[in-house]
Amino acid sequence: MNVIITGGYGFIGSFVSERFYKEGHRIYIIDNLTTGQKSNVTIPHKFYRMSVHDLNCEQLFQSISPDVVIHLAAQVDVVTSVNEPHADTQSNILGLVNILRCSHKTKVKKLIFASSAAVYGPYEKISLKEDMVCGPVSPYGINKYLGEYYCEKWKELYGLKTLCFRFSNVYGPRQGSKGEGGVVSVFMERIRDGKELNVYGDGGQTRDFIYVEDVVDAIYRGANSEEVTGVYNLSTDTETSVNQLIEIIGSLKETGKVNYLDSRPGDIYRSSLDNTRVKRDLDWAPIYSIQNGLTRTFEWFTQSFAPIREQTKEGVKEYVRDDNRKVKDELQRFSINAKISIGRIHGIIKALESTVPEEIIVSSVSVLSNLMETDKISVYAVNESDFLRIAIKSNATDFNLPKTIRLSEHPNLHEAINSGKLFVNKTMNADLPTLAAPISYEGKAVALVSVHEPSLDKINPDYENLFELSIDMIAGSLSRAFRYVGVTRKERYVDETKVLSPAFFEQVLQIRISAKQRYNSDYVLLDIDSTNRNITALANLISGNLREMDSLGMIKERLVLLLSNSNKVEADSVIQRLSEHGIRATIINEDQLYVRESTI
């Protein structure tokens, strides 16, 4: 069969891809890479980087003629759905409707939709059955419930066979910290790294945890069953408390302190789903106990992150080099047409072998200038606001850009960030870059990278593909650096603050000095008066005034704030804001940083 898997590079999708391939089917993956990782899937397949709400999906479906579609692409975080209901609806409703439309038009035999236990809403009873009244309380649950309705209607109106699985709390290898099973991965990471655990409530609250390979087995059986359609719970019908979860993981590695905090408003205390129907109709049963599943998951977490736990610089660089070999191979294949020399490829890869996020951002300018053969590259930092702030840009003559961009005034760039897709300036609008694409980490855009004014003869599909490949490479390096920051947090930061320790702050400062020399990227240092002040409390106050590329750190017992891409006028504005919080700050230069060393 031809099998299209949306979200195929994600946690569940990658396991689904492997299972169907092993059973002899041809795999086609649609993923926009906002949360999925290409490295999750190693079996032969064809990949299409696009969002599920993209209308071009229809053309793709027509070229593939899929027999089965497994729709797993979704926004999976309940909190995000509450804070950004529009984004949740775009992914979980508009995306589904588009996939349903494409499936109907190309005569797909069956579509499987990933729904959720969130459709039920708060119930005091457990072992919930499919025929119970649903009362979802979050946009995520509402949209999953509405998605089931769309699937049912497409079956009634167009004869498209649809099967909706209401997943309980899925967990397993490759899982991120968001979504309904995220508590497992959060605990795994913290125990692995020797950190304390935070439990909201008394730990007696229960969930119905199901191992990812049991989920995949049910999906595979459902795809091969002509009769089974409609809505089914997919669960173990077994309660496991948070305390039991900690006890089992603790048997794999000693746990640190467990902090029991106040319960969060709206949290359901007990939860499980009845699985009688799915066991009967698909001749399926979960085979992984919670003990077995957690053991397999913990083994993956420890093995997956083992290379970057090495504390030596060379050990970390070897990890980065190993992970970059796939990118290097892909670049070399591309170089046949793009005429990129092996020497240039080596230089490009070396430029991104860093474990410091700030250094990768700065290096991305030279990497893209080298690959794209242009001296006009920009990188803007992305945050939750409507404004983008310049992080770094090329130092080309007559290449002037605003320090901030208001997204609401540039809908094309806003769409590129939200969709994770490449923007191509086909109208050659002088106010927009020629090419732009976001760099994402854990599903959120952290930067917008752009190419400005390349030679007109270079603008073609190959040039666009090279830019996308470059963005993937930079994003991969940045992701590894962020992960390394996580596992070295104790050494990197002072206590539990956002204050960099002297060695790491010195590292960031040298990167900014280099950026000023190479790209004329301004920065300002502020000496923070910490006399008779609690550093933790002071750092928390200052953090609210930090931008994405700013850094707070210690140098010779001085608390110093590094303002990236700032001049003295902008620094004066920051000083004024800090003074309103009772914080005294003064501008200093690098030479003044070490004055205290000679007076101690």
XYZ file of C-alpha atoms in Angstrom:
600
model
C 0.000 0.000 0.000
C 0.921 3.646 -0.404
C 0.678 5.149 3.083
C 0.731 8.881 3.803
C 1.617 9.736 7.401
C 1.152 13.350 8.425
C 3.409 14.304 11.306
C 5.527 11.298 10.383
C 8.705 12.721 11.891
C 7.046 13.201 15.271
C 6.980 11.023 18.373
C 4.136 8.657 17.402
C 4.463 9.232 13.658
C 8.029 7.964 13.505
C 7.016 4.647 15.099
C 4.036 4.367 12.738
C 6.364 4.944 9.767
C 8.697 2.176 10.916
C 5.882 -0.331 11.487
C 4.229 0.153 8.110
C 7.567 0.002 6.301
C 8.491 -3.246 8.069
C 5.155 -4.670 6.948
C 6.099 -3.986 3.316
C 4.332 -0.696 2.566
C 5.586 2.460 0.819
C 5.902 5.415 3.195
C 5.230 9.065 2.378
C 5.701 11.598 5.174
C 4.189 15.083 5.364
C 5.714 17.166 8.150
C 6.445 20.865 8.612
C 9.237 20.092 11.111
C 7.902 22.424 13.799
C 8.244 19.614 16.339
C 9.226 16.577 14.285
C 12.844 15.520 13.792
C 14.130 13.988 10.560
C 16.519 11.902 12.623
C 13.533 10.049 14.124
C 12.968 8.146 10.866
C 15.730 6.078 9.278
C 13.696 3.715 7.082
C 13.383 4.441 3.322
C 10.595 6.938 2.656
C 9.697 10.067 0.731
C 9.414 13.339 2.601
C 7.415 16.467 1.815
C 7.987 19.515 3.986
C 4.623 21.233 4.162
C 1.822 22.030 6.581
C -1.331 19.944 6.531
C -3.483 23.017 5.879
C -1.477 23.791 2.711
C -3.800 23.534 -0.311
C -0.911 22.090 -2.340
C -1.485 18.849 -0.437
C -4.125 17.950 -3.021
C -1.578 17.903 -5.835
C 0.697 15.760 -3.698
C -2.110 13.299 -2.927
C -2.904 13.009 -6.631
C 0.708 12.181 -7.447
C 0.938 9.518 -4.717
C -2.556 7.949 -4.926
C -2.473 6.850 -1.277
C -4.400 3.826 -0.075
C -4.305 4.821 3.597
C -3.788 8.171 5.314
C -2.772 8.341 8.975
C -3.329 11.873 10.235
C -1.093 12.491 13.251
C 0.051 16.061 12.557
C -1.363 18.273 15.269
C -0.765 20.912 17.890
C -0.693 18.681 20.981
C -0.207 20.985 23.957
C -3.338 21.864 25.955
C -1.786 24.984 27.484
C -0.777 26.272 24.054
C -4.327 25.703 22.825
C -5.633 27.923 25.623
C -3.080 30.663 24.995
C -3.186 30.429 21.196
C -6.594 28.995 20.189
C -6.266 30.297 16.637
C -3.035 28.349 16.064
C -4.596 25.230 17.592
C -7.621 25.527 15.308
C -5.470 26.098 12.239
C -3.541 22.902 12.855
C -6.185 20.652 14.386
C -9.250 21.692 12.351
C -8.180 23.402 9.121
C -5.396 20.866 8.694
C -7.734 17.921 9.252
C -10.405 19.284 6.903
C -7.796 19.760 4.177
C -6.535 16.185 4.598
C -10.122 14.867 4.564
C -10.803 16.814 1.368
C -7.663 15.506 -0.324
C -8.415 11.941 0.808
C -11.929 12.044 -0.612
C -10.788 13.493 -3.945
C -8.085 10.850 -4.402
C -10.292 7.944 -3.316
C -8.327 6.996 -0.215
C -9.562 3.700 1.200
C -9.223 4.707 4.851
C -8.212 7.669 6.986
C -7.133 7.267 10.613
C -7.394 10.318 12.866
C -5.554 10.789 16.170
C -8.081 12.083 18.688
C -7.649 12.354 22.446
C -9.058 11.568 25.865
C -9.313 15.359 26.235
C -12.673 15.191 24.416
C -14.320 13.794 27.566
C -13.563 16.738 29.818
C -13.718 16.437 33.617
C -15.386 13.223 34.824
C -15.406 11.984 38.402
C -15.809 8.380 37.280
C -13.095 6.341 35.572
C -12.935 3.786 32.756
C -14.796 6.147 30.431
C -16.664 4.581 27.511
C -17.004 5.945 23.982
C -20.764 6.526 24.286
C -20.448 8.872 27.276
C -21.354 12.528 26.801
C -18.278 14.599 25.974
C -17.622 17.975 27.563
C -14.139 19.187 26.569
C -12.899 22.224 28.483
C -9.870 23.307 26.409
C -9.596 24.427 22.764
C -7.435 21.337 22.211
C -10.172 18.985 23.463
C -12.893 20.943 21.652
C -11.035 20.767 18.343
C -10.324 17.047 18.711
C -14.027 16.448 19.373
C -14.950 18.587 16.384
C -12.390 16.650 14.346
C -14.205 13.405 15.141
C -17.427 15.018 13.904
C -15.780 16.053 10.639
C -14.514 12.502 10.135
C -17.995 11.075 10.731
C -19.554 13.558 8.303
C -17.015 12.814 5.576
C -17.926 9.174 5.961
C -21.659 9.940 5.690
C -21.410 12.463 2.849
C -18.620 11.013 0.720
C -18.214 7.393 1.795
C -14.681 7.937 3.104
C -13.944 5.322 5.755
C -12.627 7.060 8.860
C -11.353 5.664 12.145
C -10.769 7.932 15.154
C -8.649 6.766 18.080
C -9.028 8.573 21.394
C -5.515 8.189 22.753
C -5.015 8.080 26.502
C -1.604 9.249 27.792
C 0.900 7.960 25.228
C 4.558 7.762 26.280
C 7.774 6.285 24.969
C 11.104 7.033 23.277
C 11.447 10.229 21.168
C 8.719 11.997 23.126
C 8.999 15.685 23.923
C 7.949 17.306 27.166
C 4.651 18.636 25.808
C 1.365 16.860 25.227
C -0.684 14.464 27.298
C 2.052 11.960 28.129
C 4.696 14.624 28.647
C 4.950 14.042 32.398
C 6.872 10.825 31.686
C 9.507 12.529 29.541
C 9.783 15.435 31.992
C 10.423 13.040 34.887
C 12.840 10.975 32.790
C 14.913 14.009 31.869
C 15.042 15.400 35.401
C 15.931 12.076 37.028
C 18.534 11.381 34.365
C 20.099 14.793 35.016
C 19.964 14.450 38.811
C 17.373 17.189 39.284
C 14.502 17.447 41.744
C 10.977 16.451 40.705
C 7.987 18.756 41.033
C 4.592 17.133 41.608
C 1.454 19.253 41.547
C -0.802 17.768 44.212
C -0.252 14.784 46.478
C 0.904 12.432 43.713
C -2.184 10.261 44.027
C -3.649 11.558 40.781
C -3.804 8.855 38.119
C -3.519 8.622 34.349
C -3.963 5.853 31.804
C -0.443 5.548 30.353
C -0.045 3.568 27.128
C 3.267 2.687 25.478
C 3.747 4.056 21.966
C 4.289 0.668 20.287
C 0.936 -0.574 21.612
C -0.656 2.484 20.000
C 1.116 1.780 16.718
C -0.080 -1.833 16.707
C -3.692 -0.692 17.023
C -3.224 1.861 14.230
C -1.774 -0.808 11.961
C -4.616 -3.215 12.697
C -7.143 -0.440 12.141
C -5.660 0.442 8.759
C -5.970 -3.174 7.627
C -9.525 -3.690 8.868
C -12.182 -2.765 6.314
C -15.058 -3.023 8.788
C -13.761 -1.021 11.741
C -14.708 2.667 11.525
C -15.970 5.302 13.945
C -14.571 6.284 17.339
C -12.544 4.024 19.656
C -10.700 4.550 22.917
C -7.079 3.460 22.678
C -5.805 2.805 26.186
C -4.727 0.223 28.749
C -7.797 0.819 30.964
C -5.346 0.903 33.888
C -4.700 3.696 36.350
C -1.141 4.591 37.308
C -0.579 7.293 39.906
C 2.153 9.896 39.683
C 3.692 8.420 42.846
C 3.756 4.968 41.219
C 5.373 6.523 38.159
C 8.126 8.031 40.303
C 8.614 4.735 42.153
C 9.048 2.762 38.925
C 11.439 5.274 37.376
C 13.251 5.401 40.722
C 13.890 1.664 40.431
C 15.824 2.426 37.226
C 17.853 5.283 38.695
C 17.873 6.857 42.131
C 15.588 9.870 42.285
C 16.393 13.143 43.949
C 14.090 15.201 46.104
C 10.382 15.208 45.213
C 8.624 18.532 45.791
C 4.871 18.323 46.310
C 3.327 21.620 45.228
C -0.213 22.980 45.206
C -2.577 21.308 42.759
C -3.156 23.189 39.516
C -6.701 24.489 38.948
C -8.719 22.268 36.631
C -6.479 19.202 36.891
C -8.407 15.911 36.764
C -7.538 13.674 39.733
C -8.278 10.227 38.258
C -8.430 9.177 34.624
C -8.676 6.000 32.573
C -10.445 4.925 29.387
C -12.379 1.713 28.785
C -10.790 -0.291 25.945
C -13.338 -3.106 25.595
C -14.456 -2.168 22.068
C -11.009 -1.785 20.540
C -9.851 -5.110 22.014
C -12.922 -6.873 20.644
C -13.157 -5.290 17.183
C -9.446 -5.205 16.325
C -8.394 -8.325 18.246
C -5.878 -6.061 19.952
C -4.509 -5.829 23.471
C -1.723 -3.745 25.034
C 1.316 -5.944 25.595
C 3.632 -3.524 27.412
C 3.187 -3.164 31.153
C 3.955 0.223 32.666
C 7.164 -1.279 34.126
C 8.340 -2.619 30.749
C 7.369 0.517 28.870
C 9.104 2.856 31.295
C 12.229 0.682 31.275
C 12.440 0.832 27.468
C 11.775 4.564 27.538
C 14.421 5.270 30.168
C 16.990 3.255 28.215
C 16.331 5.468 25.199
C 16.594 8.681 27.219
C 19.921 7.678 28.740
C 21.390 6.365 25.461
C 20.070 9.242 23.365
C 21.670 11.914 25.514
C 24.754 10.004 26.615
C 27.116 11.667 24.089
C 26.319 15.216 25.198
C 26.641 14.423 28.865
C 30.386 14.207 28.294
C 31.780 17.247 30.036
C 34.908 17.622 27.917
C 34.864 19.944 24.950
C 36.239 17.293 22.604
C 33.603 14.773 23.684
C 30.839 17.210 22.849
C 32.386 18.170 19.529
C 32.587 14.511 18.527
C 28.850 14.206 19.198
C 28.184 17.222 16.993
C 30.450 15.908 14.236
C 28.726 12.527 14.226
C 25.306 14.139 13.999
C 26.474 16.466 11.205
C 27.671 13.659 8.935
C 24.185 13.143 7.504
C 23.971 16.836 6.683
C 27.426 16.743 5.121
C 26.436 13.789 2.939
C 23.271 15.593 1.864
C 25.248 18.731 0.995
C 27.711 16.686 -1.026
C 24.883 15.113 -3.004
C 23.476 18.567 -3.640
C 26.909 19.901 -4.619
C 26.854 17.999 -7.906
C 24.357 20.535 -9.259
C 25.130 23.482 -7.005
C 28.907 23.323 -7.633
C 29.819 23.446 -3.956
C 33.358 22.237 -3.346
C 34.169 19.645 -0.712
C 36.437 22.183 0.965
C 33.588 24.656 1.288
C 31.349 21.955 2.745
C 34.015 21.116 5.337
C 34.290 24.780 6.313
C 30.529 25.116 6.607
C 30.205 22.079 8.875
C 33.113 23.237 11.059
C 31.468 26.645 11.525
C 28.470 25.010 13.188
C 30.376 22.630 15.481
C 29.595 24.583 18.630
C 27.662 23.964 21.820
C 26.957 27.669 22.389
C 23.643 28.869 20.879
C 24.904 32.461 20.538
C 27.910 31.302 18.536
C 25.751 29.270 16.152
C 23.495 32.277 15.514
C 26.519 34.441 14.703
C 28.133 31.692 12.585
C 24.938 31.253 10.566
C 25.702 34.505 8.735
C 29.022 33.243 7.380
C 27.563 29.798 6.678
C 24.709 31.202 4.611
C 26.913 33.776 2.894
C 29.184 30.927 1.842
C 26.426 28.610 0.679
C 24.056 31.138 -0.867
C 26.844 33.252 -2.405
C 25.481 36.548 -1.130
C 26.797 39.120 1.310
C 23.367 40.094 2.614
C 22.080 37.758 5.322
C 19.990 38.642 8.371
C 18.870 36.795 11.492
C 16.055 38.164 13.653
C 15.179 36.767 17.078
C 11.565 35.596 17.442
C 9.577 35.844 20.658
C 5.953 35.793 21.797
C 5.406 39.461 20.942
C 4.586 41.177 17.648
C 8.174 42.382 17.286
C 11.281 40.709 15.886
C 14.660 41.984 17.090
C 17.779 41.834 14.929
C 20.231 39.238 16.225
C 22.964 39.534 13.592
C 23.355 40.595 9.961
C 26.030 40.803 7.296
C 28.271 43.846 7.269
C 27.812 44.567 3.570
C 27.952 48.082 2.176
C 24.527 49.747 1.904
C 22.884 46.860 3.752
C 20.769 48.654 6.303
C 17.948 46.932 8.166
C 15.651 48.032 10.994
C 16.601 46.754 14.434
C 12.995 45.705 15.004
C 10.284 44.428 12.675
C 6.606 44.506 13.494
C 5.121 41.220 12.310
C 1.592 42.580 11.983
C 2.935 44.860 9.247
C 4.515 41.936 7.380
C 1.901 39.164 7.045
C 4.129 37.125 4.716
C 6.848 36.837 7.340
C 4.249 36.215 10.041
C 2.849 33.318 8.010
C 6.330 31.868 7.444
C 6.969 31.846 11.201
C 3.582 30.337 12.065
C 3.637 27.691 9.330
C 7.327 26.834 9.511
C 7.502 27.170 5.733
C 9.872 28.900 3.361
C 8.820 32.373 2.186
C 9.765 33.253 -1.390
C 9.425 36.890 -2.442
C 7.972 36.121 -5.869
C 6.746 39.693 -6.398
C 10.227 41.052 -5.577
C 8.778 43.424 -3.002
C 11.671 45.698 -2.020
C 10.492 45.818 1.603
C 10.846 42.051 2.027
C 13.772 39.613 1.869
C 14.140 37.374 -1.165
C 13.963 34.202 0.932
C 13.063 33.752 4.585
C 12.495 30.765 6.859
C 12.161 30.230 10.606
C 14.462 28.187 12.809
C 12.472 26.266 15.407
C 13.304 24.517 18.656
C 10.789 22.265 20.438
C 7.987 23.457 18.191
C 8.558 27.184 18.613
C 10.262 29.547 16.190
C 13.328 31.124 17.799
C 14.745 32.981 14.797
C 13.868 34.160 11.296
C 16.715 33.830 8.795
C 16.637 35.736 5.508
C 18.574 36.094 2.271
C 18.468 39.564 0.734
C 19.116 40.575 -2.870
C 20.968 37.604 -4.371
C 21.798 37.701 -8.075
C 18.627 37.264 -10.102
C 20.163 34.377 -12.056
C 20.463 32.398 -8.810
C 16.774 32.477 -7.879
C 15.460 29.057 -8.903
C 14.100 25.911 -7.211
C 17.621 24.562 -6.579
C 18.594 27.782 -4.810
C 15.463 27.591 -2.666
C 16.171 23.939 -1.815
C 19.735 24.822 -0.836
C 18.422 27.526 1.492
C 15.990 25.082 3.132
C 18.777 22.541 3.578
C 20.936 25.244 5.146
C 18.168 26.216 7.556
C 17.716 22.566 8.580
C 21.440 22.304 9.221
C 21.544 25.457 11.359
C 18.396 24.396 13.230
C 19.948 21.009 13.982
C 23.100 22.608 15.360
C 21.084 25.063 17.433
C 18.919 22.260 18.808
C 21.988 20.301 19.906
C 23.417 23.412 21.540
C 20.211 24.055 23.476
C 20.190 20.430 24.625
C 23.784 20.769 25.784
C 22.847 23.932 27.676
C 20.207 21.849 29.445
C 22.548 19.093 30.569
C 25.256 21.539 31.700
C 22.890 23.896 33.483
C 24.472 23.360 36.899
C 27.882 24.430 35.609
C 26.511 27.161 33.330
C 24.332 29.120 35.740
C 24.751 30.466 39.258
C 22.465 28.399 41.494
C 18.942 28.292 39.980
C 19.128 31.754 38.387
C 19.571 32.960 34.805
C 22.964 34.408 35.759
C 25.789 32.854 33.728
C 28.822 31.687 35.659
C 32.068 33.598 34.910
C 33.472 31.042 32.448
C 30.298 30.835 30.380
C 29.663 34.588 30.480
C 33.213 35.184 29.271
C 32.497 32.783 26.410
C 29.375 34.715 25.366
C 31.196 38.044 25.678
C 33.985 36.879 23.373
C 31.358 35.836 20.810
C 29.866 39.358 20.916
C 33.330 40.928 20.582
C 33.978 38.759 17.527
C 30.567 39.662 16.063
C 31.366 43.352 16.423
C 34.691 42.907 14.655
C 33.237 40.841 11.809
C 29.766 42.309 11.375
C 29.900 45.648 13.210
C 27.273 44.304 15.607
C 27.080 46.697 18.556
C 26.809 45.664 22.172
C 26.866 47.433 25.528
C 27.910 46.186 28.965
C 26.053 47.339 32.074
C 27.509 46.975 35.550
C 24.654 46.084 37.921
C 24.999 47.352 41.474
C 24.411 44.238 43.592
C 25.660 45.690 46.873
C 23.678 44.194 49.756
C 21.301 42.580 47.238
C 20.229 38.947 46.953
C 21.550 37.807 43.559
C 18.633 35.445 42.919
C 15.999 38.094 43.627
C 17.946 40.677 41.633
C 18.336 38.322 38.667
C 14.613 37.587 38.652
C 13.852 41.317 38.516
C 16.293 41.899 35.673
C 15.135 38.860 33.665
C 11.859 40.582 32.869
C 13.813 43.254 30.980
C 16.022 40.864 28.997
C 15.638 40.299 25.279
C 16.385 37.019 23.515
C 20.052 37.779 22.773
C 20.872 39.603 26.030
C 22.908 37.839 28.725
C 23.303 38.291 32.469
C 26.476 36.974 34.067
C 29.189 37.216 36.704
C 32.693 38.550 36.069
C 35.056 38.861 39.044
C 32.194 39.148 41.524
C 30.460 41.753 39.356
C 26.948 41.227 38.033
C 27.050 42.327 34.384
C 24.307 42.678 31.772
C 25.340 42.279 28.122
C 22.961 44.072 25.734
C 23.330 42.638 22.227
C 22.836 44.799 19.124
C 22.470 47.890 21.264
C 24.052 51.331 21.307
C 24.471 53.715 24.225
C 21.163 55.458 23.546
C 19.312 52.138 23.805
C 21.367 51.217 26.855
C 20.274 54.441 28.560
C 16.672 53.370 28.007
C 17.383 50.011 29.675
C 19.116 51.772 32.567
C 16.019 53.917 33.046
C 13.723 50.856 33.064
C 15.926 49.104 35.597
C 15.989 52.171 37.839
C 12.195 52.063 37.965
C 12.626 48.666 39.661
C 15.176 50.021 42.116
C 18.154 48.619 40.199
C 21.187 50.817 39.595
C 23.174 50.158 36.409
C 26.051 51.954 34.670
C 27.714 51.525 31.293
C 31.218 50.040 31.381
C 33.711 48.734 28.816
C 35.610 45.456 28.708
C 38.715 46.951 30.348
C 36.708 47.995 33.395
C 35.327 44.480 33.882
C 38.457 43.211 35.560
C 39.357 46.246 37.681
C 38.263 44.538 40.896
C 40.763 41.754 40.320
C 43.675 44.044 41.253
C 41.952 45.528 44.295
C 41.009 42.303 46.070
